[in-house]
PDB file of C-alpha atoms in Angstrom:
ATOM      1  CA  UNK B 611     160.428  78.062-154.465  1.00 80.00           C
ATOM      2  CA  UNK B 612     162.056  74.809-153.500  1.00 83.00           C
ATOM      3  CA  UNK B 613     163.687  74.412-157.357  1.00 83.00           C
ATOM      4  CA  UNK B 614     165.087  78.309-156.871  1.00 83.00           C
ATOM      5  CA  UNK B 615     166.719  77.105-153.111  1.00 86.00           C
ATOM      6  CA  UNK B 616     167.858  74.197-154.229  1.00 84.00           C
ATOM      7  CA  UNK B 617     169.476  76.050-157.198  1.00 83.00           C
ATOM      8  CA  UNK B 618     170.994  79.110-155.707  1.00 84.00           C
ATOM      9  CA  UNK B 619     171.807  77.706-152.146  1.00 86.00           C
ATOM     10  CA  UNK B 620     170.844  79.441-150.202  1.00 87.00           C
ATOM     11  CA  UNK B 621     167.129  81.102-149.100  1.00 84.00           C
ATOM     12  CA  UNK B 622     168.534  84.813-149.753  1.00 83.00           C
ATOM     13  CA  UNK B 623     169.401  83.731-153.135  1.00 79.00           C
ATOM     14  CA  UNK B 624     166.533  82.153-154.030  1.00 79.00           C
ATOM     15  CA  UNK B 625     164.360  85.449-152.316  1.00 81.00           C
ATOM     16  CA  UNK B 626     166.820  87.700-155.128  1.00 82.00           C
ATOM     17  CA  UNK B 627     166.064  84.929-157.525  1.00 77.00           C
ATOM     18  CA  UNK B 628     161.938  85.213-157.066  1.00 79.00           C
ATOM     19  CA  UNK B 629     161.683  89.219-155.244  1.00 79.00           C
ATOM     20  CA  UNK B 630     160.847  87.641-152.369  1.00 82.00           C
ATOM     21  CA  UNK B 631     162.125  87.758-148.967  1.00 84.00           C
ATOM     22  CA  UNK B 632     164.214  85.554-147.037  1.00 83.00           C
ATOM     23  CA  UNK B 633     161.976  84.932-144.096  1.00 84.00           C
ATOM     24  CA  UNK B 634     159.169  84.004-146.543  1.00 82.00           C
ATOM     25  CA  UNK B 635     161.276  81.845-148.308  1.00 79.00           C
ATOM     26  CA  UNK B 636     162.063  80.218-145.022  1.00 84.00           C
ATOM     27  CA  UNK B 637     158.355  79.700-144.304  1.00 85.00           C
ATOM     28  CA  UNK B 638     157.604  78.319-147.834  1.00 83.00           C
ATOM     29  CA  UNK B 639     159.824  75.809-147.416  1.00 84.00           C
ATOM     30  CA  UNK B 640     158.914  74.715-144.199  1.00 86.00           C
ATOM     31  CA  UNK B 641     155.074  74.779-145.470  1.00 81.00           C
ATOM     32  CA  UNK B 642     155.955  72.278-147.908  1.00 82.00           C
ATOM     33  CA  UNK B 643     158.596  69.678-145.865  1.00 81.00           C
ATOM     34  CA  UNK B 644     155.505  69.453-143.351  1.00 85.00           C
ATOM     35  CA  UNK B 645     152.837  68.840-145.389  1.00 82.00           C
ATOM     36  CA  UNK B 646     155.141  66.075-147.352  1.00 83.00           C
ATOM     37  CA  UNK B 647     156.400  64.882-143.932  1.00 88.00           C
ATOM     38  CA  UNK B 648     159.886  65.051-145.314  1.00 86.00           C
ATOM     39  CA  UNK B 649     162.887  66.900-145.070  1.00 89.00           C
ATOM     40  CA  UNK B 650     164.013  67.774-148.519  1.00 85.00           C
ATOM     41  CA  UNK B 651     166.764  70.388-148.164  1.00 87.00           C
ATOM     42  CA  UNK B 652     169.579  70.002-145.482  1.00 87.00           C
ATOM     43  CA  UNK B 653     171.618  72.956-144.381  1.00 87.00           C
ATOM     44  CA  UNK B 654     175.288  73.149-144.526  1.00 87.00           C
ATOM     45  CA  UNK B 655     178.492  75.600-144.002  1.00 81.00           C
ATOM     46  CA  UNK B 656     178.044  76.264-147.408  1.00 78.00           C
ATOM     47  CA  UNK B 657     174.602  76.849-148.247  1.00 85.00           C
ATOM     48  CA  UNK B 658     171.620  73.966-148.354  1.00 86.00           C
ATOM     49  CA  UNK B 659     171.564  70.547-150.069  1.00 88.00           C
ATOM     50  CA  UNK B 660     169.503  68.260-151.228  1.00 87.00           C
ATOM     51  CA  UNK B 661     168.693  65.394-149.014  1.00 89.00           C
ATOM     52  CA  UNK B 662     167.768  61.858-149.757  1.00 87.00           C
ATOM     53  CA  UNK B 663     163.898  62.457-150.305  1.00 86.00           C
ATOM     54  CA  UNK B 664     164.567  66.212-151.669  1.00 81.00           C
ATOM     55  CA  UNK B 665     166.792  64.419-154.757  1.00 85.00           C
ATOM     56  CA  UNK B 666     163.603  61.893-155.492  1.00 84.00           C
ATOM     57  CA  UNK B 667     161.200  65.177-155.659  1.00 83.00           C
ATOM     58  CA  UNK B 668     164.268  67.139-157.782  1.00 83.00           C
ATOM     59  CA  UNK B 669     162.903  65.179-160.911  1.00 82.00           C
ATOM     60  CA  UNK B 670     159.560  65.712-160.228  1.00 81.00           C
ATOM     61  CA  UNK B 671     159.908  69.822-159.482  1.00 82.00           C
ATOM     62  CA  UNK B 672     161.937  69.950-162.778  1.00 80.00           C
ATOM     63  CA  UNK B 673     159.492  68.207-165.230  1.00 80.00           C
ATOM     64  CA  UNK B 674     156.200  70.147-163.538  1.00 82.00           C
ATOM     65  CA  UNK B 675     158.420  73.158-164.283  1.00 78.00           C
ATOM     66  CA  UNK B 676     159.119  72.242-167.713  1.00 74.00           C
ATOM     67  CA  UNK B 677     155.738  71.541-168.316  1.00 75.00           C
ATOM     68  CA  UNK B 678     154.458  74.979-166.771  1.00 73.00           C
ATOM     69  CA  UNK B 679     157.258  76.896-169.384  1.00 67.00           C
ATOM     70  CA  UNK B 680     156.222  74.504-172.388  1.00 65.00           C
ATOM     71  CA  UNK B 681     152.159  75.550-171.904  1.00 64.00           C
ATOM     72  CA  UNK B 682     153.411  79.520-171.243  1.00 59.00           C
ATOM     73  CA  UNK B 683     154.979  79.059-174.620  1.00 51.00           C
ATOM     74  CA  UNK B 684     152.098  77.949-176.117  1.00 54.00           C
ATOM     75  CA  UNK B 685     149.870  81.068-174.944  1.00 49.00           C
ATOM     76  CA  UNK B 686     152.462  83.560-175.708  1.00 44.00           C
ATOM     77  CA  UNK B 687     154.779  82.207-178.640  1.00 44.00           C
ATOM     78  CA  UNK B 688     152.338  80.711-180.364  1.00 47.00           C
ATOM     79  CA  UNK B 689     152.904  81.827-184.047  1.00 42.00           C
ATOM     80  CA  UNK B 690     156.076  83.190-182.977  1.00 52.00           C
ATOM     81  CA  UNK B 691     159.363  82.605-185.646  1.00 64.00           C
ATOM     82  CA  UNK B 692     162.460  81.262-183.911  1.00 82.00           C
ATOM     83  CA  UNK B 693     166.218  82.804-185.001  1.00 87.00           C
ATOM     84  CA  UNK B 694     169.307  82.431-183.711  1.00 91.00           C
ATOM     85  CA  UNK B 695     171.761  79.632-182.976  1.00 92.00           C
ATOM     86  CA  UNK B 696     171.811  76.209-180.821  1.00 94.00           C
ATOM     87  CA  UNK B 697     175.105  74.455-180.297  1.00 94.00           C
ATOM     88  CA  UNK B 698     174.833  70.737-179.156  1.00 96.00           C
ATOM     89  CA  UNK B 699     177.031  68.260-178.152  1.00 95.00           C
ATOM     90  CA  UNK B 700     176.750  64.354-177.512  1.00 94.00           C
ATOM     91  CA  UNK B 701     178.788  61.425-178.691  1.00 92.00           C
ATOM     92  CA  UNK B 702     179.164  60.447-182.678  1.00 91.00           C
ATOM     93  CA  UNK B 703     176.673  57.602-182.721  1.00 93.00           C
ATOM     94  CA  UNK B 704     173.868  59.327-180.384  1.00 95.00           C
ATOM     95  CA  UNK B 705     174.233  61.964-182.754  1.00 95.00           C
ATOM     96  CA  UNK B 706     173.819  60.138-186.032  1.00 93.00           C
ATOM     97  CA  UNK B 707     171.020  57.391-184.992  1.00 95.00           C
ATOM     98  CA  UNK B 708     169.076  59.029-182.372  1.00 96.00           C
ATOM     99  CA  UNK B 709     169.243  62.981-182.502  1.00 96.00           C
ATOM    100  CA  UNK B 710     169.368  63.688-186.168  1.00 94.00           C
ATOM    101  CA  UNK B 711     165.735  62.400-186.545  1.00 94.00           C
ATOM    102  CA  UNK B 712     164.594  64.788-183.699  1.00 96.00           C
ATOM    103  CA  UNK B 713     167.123  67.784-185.008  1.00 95.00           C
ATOM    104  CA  UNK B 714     165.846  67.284-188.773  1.00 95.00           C
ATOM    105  CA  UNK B 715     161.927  67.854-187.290  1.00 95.00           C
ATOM    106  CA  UNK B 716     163.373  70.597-185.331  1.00 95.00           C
ATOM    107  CA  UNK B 717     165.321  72.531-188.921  1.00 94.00           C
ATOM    108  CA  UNK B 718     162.023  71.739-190.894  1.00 94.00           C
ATOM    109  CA  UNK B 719     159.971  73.656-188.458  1.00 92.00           C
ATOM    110  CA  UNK B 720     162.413  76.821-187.487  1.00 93.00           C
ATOM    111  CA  UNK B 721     164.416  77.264-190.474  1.00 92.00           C
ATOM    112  CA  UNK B 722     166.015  80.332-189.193  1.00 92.00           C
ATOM    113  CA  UNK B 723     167.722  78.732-186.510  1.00 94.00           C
ATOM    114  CA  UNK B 724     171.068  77.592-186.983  1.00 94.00           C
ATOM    115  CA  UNK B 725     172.036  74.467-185.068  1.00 95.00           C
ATOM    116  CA  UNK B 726     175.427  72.859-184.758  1.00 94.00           C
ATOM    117  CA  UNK B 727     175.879  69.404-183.899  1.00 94.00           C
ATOM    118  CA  UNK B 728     179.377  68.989-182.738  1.00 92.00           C
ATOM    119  CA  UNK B 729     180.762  65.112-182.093  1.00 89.00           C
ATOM    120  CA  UNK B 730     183.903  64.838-179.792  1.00 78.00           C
ATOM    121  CA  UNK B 731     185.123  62.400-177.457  1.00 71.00           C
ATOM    122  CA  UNK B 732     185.645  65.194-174.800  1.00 75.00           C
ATOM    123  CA  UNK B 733     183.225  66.601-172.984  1.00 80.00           C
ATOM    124  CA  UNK B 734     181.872  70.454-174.234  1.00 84.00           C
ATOM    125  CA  UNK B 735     181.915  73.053-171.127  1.00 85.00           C
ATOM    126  CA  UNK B 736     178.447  74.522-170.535  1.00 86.00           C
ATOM    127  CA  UNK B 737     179.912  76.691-168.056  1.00 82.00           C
ATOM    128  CA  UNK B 738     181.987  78.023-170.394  1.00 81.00           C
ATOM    129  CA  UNK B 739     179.713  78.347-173.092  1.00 83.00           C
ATOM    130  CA  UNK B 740     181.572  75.664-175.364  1.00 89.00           C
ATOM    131  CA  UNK B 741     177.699  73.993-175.744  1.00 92.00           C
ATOM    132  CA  UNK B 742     174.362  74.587-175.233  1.00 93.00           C
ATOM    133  CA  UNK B 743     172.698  71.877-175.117  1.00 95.00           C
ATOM    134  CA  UNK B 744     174.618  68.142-174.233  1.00 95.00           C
ATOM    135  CA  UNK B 745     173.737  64.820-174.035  1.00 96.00           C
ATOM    136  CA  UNK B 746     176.309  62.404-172.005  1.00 93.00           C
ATOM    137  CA  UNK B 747     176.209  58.728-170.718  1.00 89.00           C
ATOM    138  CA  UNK B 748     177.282  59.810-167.430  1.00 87.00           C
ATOM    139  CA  UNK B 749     175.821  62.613-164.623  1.00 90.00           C
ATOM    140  CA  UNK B 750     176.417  66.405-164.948  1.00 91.00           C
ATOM    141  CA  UNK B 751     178.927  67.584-162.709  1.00 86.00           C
ATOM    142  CA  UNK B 752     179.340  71.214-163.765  1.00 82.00           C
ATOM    143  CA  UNK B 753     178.027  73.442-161.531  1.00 80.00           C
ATOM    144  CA  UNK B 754     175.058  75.519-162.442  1.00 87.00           C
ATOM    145  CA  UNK B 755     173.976  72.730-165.086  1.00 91.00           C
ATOM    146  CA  UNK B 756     169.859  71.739-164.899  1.00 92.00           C
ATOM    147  CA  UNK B 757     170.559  68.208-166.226  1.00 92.00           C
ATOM    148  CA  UNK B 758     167.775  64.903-166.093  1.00 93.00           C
ATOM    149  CA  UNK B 759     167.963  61.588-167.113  1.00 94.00           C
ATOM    150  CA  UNK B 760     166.550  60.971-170.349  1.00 95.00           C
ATOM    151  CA  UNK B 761     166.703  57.517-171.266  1.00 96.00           C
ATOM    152  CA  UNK B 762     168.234  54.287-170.861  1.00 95.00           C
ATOM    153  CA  UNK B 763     169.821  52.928-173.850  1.00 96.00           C
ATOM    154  CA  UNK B 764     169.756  49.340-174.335  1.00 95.00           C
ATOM    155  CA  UNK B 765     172.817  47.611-176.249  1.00 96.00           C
ATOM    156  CA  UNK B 766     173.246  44.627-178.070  1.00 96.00           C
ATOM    157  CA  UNK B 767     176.261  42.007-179.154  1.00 96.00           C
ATOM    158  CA  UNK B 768     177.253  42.117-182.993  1.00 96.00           C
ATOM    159  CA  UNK B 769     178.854  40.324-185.659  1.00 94.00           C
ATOM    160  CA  UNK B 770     179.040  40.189-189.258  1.00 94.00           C
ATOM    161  CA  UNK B 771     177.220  37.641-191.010  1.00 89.00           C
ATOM    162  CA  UNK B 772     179.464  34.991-191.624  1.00 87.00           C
ATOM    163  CA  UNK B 773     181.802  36.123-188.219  1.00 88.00           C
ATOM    164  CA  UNK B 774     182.185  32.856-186.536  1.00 86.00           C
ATOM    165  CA  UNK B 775     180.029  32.830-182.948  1.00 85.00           C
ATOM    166  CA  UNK B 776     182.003  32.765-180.058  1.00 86.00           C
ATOM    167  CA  UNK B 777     181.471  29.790-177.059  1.00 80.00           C
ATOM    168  CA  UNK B 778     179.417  30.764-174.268  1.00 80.00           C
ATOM    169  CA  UNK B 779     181.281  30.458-170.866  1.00 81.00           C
ATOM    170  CA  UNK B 780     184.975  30.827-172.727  1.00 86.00           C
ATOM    171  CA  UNK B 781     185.088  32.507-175.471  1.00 85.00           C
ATOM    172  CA  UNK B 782     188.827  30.783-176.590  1.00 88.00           C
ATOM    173  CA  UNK B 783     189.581  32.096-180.197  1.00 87.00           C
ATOM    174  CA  UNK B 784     187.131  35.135-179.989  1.00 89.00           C
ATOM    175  CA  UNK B 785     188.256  38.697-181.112  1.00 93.00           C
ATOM    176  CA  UNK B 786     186.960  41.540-178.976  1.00 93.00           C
ATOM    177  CA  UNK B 787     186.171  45.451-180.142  1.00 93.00           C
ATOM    178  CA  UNK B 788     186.195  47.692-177.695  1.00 91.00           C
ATOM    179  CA  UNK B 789     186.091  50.935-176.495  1.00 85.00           C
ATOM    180  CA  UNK B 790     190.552  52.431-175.979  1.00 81.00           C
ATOM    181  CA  UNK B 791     191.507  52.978-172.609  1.00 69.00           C
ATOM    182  CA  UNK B 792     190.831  56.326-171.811  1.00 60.00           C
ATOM    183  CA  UNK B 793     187.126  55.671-171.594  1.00 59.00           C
ATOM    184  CA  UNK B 794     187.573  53.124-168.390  1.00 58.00           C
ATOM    185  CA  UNK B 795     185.519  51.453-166.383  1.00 67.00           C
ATOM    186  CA  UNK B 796     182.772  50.751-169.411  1.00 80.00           C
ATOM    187  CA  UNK B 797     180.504  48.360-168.125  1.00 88.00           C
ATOM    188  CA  UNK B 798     180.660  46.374-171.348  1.00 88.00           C
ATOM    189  CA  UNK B 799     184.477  45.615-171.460  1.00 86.00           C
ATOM    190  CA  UNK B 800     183.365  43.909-167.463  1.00 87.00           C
ATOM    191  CA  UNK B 801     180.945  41.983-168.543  1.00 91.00           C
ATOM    192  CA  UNK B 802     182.721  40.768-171.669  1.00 89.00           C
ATOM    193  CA  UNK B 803     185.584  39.424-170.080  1.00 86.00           C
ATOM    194  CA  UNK B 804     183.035  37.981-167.292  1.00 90.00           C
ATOM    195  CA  UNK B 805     180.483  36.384-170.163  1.00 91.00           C
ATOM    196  CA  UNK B 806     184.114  35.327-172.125  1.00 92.00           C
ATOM    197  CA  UNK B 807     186.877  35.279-170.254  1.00 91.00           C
ATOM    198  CA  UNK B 808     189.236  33.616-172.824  1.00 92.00           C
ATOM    199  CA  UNK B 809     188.483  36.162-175.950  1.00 92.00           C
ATOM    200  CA  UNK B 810     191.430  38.414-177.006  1.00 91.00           C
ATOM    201  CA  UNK B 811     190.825  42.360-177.452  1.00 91.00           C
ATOM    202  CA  UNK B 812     192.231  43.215-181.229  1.00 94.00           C
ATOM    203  CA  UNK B 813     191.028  46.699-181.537  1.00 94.00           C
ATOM    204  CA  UNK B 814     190.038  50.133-179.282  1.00 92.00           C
ATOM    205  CA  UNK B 815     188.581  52.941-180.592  1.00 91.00           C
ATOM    206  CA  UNK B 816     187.308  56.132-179.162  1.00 87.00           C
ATOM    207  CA  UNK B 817     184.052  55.843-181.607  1.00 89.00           C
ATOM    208  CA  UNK B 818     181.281  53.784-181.528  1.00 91.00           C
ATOM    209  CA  UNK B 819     180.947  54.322-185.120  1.00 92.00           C
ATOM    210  CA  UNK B 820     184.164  53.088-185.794  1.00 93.00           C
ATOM    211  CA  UNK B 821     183.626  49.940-183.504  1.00 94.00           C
ATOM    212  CA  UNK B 822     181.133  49.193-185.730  1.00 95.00           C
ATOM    213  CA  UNK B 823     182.193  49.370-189.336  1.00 95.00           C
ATOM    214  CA  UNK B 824     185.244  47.137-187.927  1.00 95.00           C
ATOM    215  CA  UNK B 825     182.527  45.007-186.819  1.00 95.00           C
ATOM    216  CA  UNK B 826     180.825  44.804-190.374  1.00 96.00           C
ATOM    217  CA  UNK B 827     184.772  44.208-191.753  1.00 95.00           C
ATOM    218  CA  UNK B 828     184.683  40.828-189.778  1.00 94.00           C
ATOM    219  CA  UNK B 829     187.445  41.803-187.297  1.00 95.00           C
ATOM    220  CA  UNK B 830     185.607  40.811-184.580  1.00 94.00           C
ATOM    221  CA  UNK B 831     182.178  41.088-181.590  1.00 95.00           C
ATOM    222  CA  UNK B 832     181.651  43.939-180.498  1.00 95.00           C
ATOM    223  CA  UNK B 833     179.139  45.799-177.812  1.00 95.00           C
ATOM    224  CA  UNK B 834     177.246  48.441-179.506  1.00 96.00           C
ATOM    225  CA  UNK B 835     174.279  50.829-178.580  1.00 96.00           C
ATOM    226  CA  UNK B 836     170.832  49.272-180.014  1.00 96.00           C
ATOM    227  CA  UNK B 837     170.148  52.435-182.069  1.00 96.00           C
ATOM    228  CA  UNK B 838     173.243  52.026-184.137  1.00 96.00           C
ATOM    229  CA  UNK B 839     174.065  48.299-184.171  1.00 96.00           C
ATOM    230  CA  UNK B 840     170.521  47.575-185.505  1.00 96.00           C
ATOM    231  CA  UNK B 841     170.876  50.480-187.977  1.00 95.00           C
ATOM    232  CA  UNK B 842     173.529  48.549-189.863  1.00 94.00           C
ATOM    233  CA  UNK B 843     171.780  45.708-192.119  1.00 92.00           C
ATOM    234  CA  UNK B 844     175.620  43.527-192.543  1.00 94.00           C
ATOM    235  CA  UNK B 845     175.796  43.247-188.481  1.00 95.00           C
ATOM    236  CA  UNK B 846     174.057  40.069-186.925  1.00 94.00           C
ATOM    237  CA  UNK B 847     172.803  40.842-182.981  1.00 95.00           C
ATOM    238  CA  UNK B 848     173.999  37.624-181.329  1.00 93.00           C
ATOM    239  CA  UNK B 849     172.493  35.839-178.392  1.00 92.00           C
ATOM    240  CA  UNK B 850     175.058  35.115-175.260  1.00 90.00           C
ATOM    241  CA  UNK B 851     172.761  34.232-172.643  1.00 89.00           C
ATOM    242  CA  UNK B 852     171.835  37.698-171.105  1.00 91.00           C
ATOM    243  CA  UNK B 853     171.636  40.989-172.626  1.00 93.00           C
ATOM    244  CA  UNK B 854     175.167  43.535-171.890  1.00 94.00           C
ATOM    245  CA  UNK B 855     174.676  46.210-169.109  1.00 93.00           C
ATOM    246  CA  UNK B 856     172.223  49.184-169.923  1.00 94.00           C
ATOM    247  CA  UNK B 857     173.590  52.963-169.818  1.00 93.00           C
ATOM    248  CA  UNK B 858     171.531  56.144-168.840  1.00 94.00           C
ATOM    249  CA  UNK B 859     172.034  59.158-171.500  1.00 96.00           C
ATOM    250  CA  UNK B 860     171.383  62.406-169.700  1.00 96.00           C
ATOM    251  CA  UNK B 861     170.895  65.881-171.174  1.00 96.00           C
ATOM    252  CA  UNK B 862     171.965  69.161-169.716  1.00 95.00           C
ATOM    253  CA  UNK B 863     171.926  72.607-170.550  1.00 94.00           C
ATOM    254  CA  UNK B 864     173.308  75.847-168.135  1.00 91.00           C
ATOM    255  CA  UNK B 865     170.569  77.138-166.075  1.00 88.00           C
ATOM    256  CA  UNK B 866     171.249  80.739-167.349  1.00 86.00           C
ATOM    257  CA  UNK B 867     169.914  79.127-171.264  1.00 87.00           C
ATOM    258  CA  UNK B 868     166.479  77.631-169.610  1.00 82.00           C
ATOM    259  CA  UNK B 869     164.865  80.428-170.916  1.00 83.00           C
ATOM    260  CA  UNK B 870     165.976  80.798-174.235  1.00 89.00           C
ATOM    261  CA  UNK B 871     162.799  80.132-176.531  1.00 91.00           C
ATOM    262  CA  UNK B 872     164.642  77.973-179.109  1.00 92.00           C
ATOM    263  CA  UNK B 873     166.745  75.933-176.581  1.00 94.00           C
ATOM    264  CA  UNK B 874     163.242  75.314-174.893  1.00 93.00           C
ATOM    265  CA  UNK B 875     161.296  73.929-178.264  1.00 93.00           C
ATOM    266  CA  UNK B 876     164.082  71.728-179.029  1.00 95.00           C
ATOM    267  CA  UNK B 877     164.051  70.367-175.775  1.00 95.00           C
ATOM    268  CA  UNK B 878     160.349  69.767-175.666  1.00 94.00           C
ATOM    269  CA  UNK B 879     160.466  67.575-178.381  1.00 94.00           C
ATOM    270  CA  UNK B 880     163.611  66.077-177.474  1.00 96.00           C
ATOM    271  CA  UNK B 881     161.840  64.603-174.136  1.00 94.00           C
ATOM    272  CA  UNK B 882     158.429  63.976-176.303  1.00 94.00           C
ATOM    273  CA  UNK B 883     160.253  61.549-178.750  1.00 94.00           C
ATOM    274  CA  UNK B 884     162.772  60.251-176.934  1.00 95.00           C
ATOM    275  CA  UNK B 885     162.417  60.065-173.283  1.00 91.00           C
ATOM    276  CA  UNK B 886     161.497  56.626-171.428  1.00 82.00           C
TER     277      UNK B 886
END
């Protein structure tokens, strides 16, 4: 009840949404702010949102939900073969070093489903159908998107080898790689320029990937998720007194596809093996 208003908008939505009626939809949610002693949904001119305490029990509604679909899965698919096709979307390294373990498991185990990994710098409509399943380092704002966080990815300082270690506090002499300048305000290029204010950028890319085989060339430091900096045995993590700014990664899929049996297996073990 409370996931259906806060989805549709409104309580005659959400009584179309369920077969219920309005009034009792009204009730239901007025059962469950008083026994919580909280107000969780705040109406509007257009339609009811989510209040301070009714985002913190969002999360919560979503998972018990995903949980409840996973275990009716389990009674009535059980056995079942998945076909059909699953488009995702994320960023090149994500793709390479964290979902292609997860995606192979996935192929192995429902062979007649096609999926499509697709790695872009712009961001794949769900609306419009351009993706079904995405995973971004930034909130959802699409409307009509079910989206959680998933994890936070730690990242890490490289080098090559035998790059030369830049001086703590300056940084004078020290060649920066970066991220280009249509991906702005990355927390990384901030606390760069804070940790060494004196280093030079010499190279932007739109790909992590990229950063990082410059990296292994010698060209220069540069910031790079854990997953794929670690992955690469000629780049050297370096130490510069603290550890660089943490992202979230969050997945989302249109609320139309949370049915869809094969978008729901992948996602199950998607959260088993790599949520934190």
């Amino acid at each position: 009840m409370f996931l259906a208003i806060t989805r549709e908008g409104t309580l005659g939505g959400a009584a179309r949404k369920l077969g219920q009626s309005q009034p009792t939809m009204g009730r239901r949610l007025q059962a469950l702010e008083q026994a919580l002693g909280q107000q969780l949904l705040q109406r509007t001119k257009d339609g009811f949102v989510l209040t301070d305490e009714g985002s913190l029990v969002l999360g919560h509604a979503e998972r018990m939900e995903e949980e409840a679909l996973a275990f009716q899965r389990q009674l009535a698919g059980k056995g079942r073969q998945l076909d059909g096709m699953l488009r995702i979307t994320s960023a090149d390294w994500f793709a390479e070093y964290v979902l292609t373990p997860v995606t192979a498991q996935f192929s192995r185990q429902y062979p007649r489903v096609s999926v499509e990994l697709l790695t872009d710098s712009r961001l794949f409509s769900l609306s419009r159908q351009e993706a079904d399943l995405a995973f971004r380092i930034q909130p959802f704002d699409e409307p009509d998107v079910v989206s959680r966080k998933l994890l936070r990815m730690p990242y890490g300082v490289y080098a090559s080898m035998d790059h030369p270690r830049p001086v703590l506090g300056d940084g004078e002499g020290a060649s920066l790689l970066v991220m280009n300048l249509a991906f702005g305000g990355m927390p990384e290029v901030t606390w760069l320029q804070r940790i060494l204010p004196n280093a030079r950028v010499v190279f932007r890319s739109n790909s992590r990937s990229v950063q990082a085989r410059m990296c292994v060339e010698g060209v220069g430091i540069a910031v790079l998720p854990r997953p794929l900096g670690d992955a690469i045995g000629q780049l050297h993590r370096i130490d510069l007194g603290e550890e660089p700014p943490v992202r979230d990664i969050w997945m989302g899929y249109h609320r139309d596809m949370r049915r869809l049996a094969r978008l729901r297996v992948l996602l199950d073990m998607v959260v088993n093996q790599l949520a934190n």
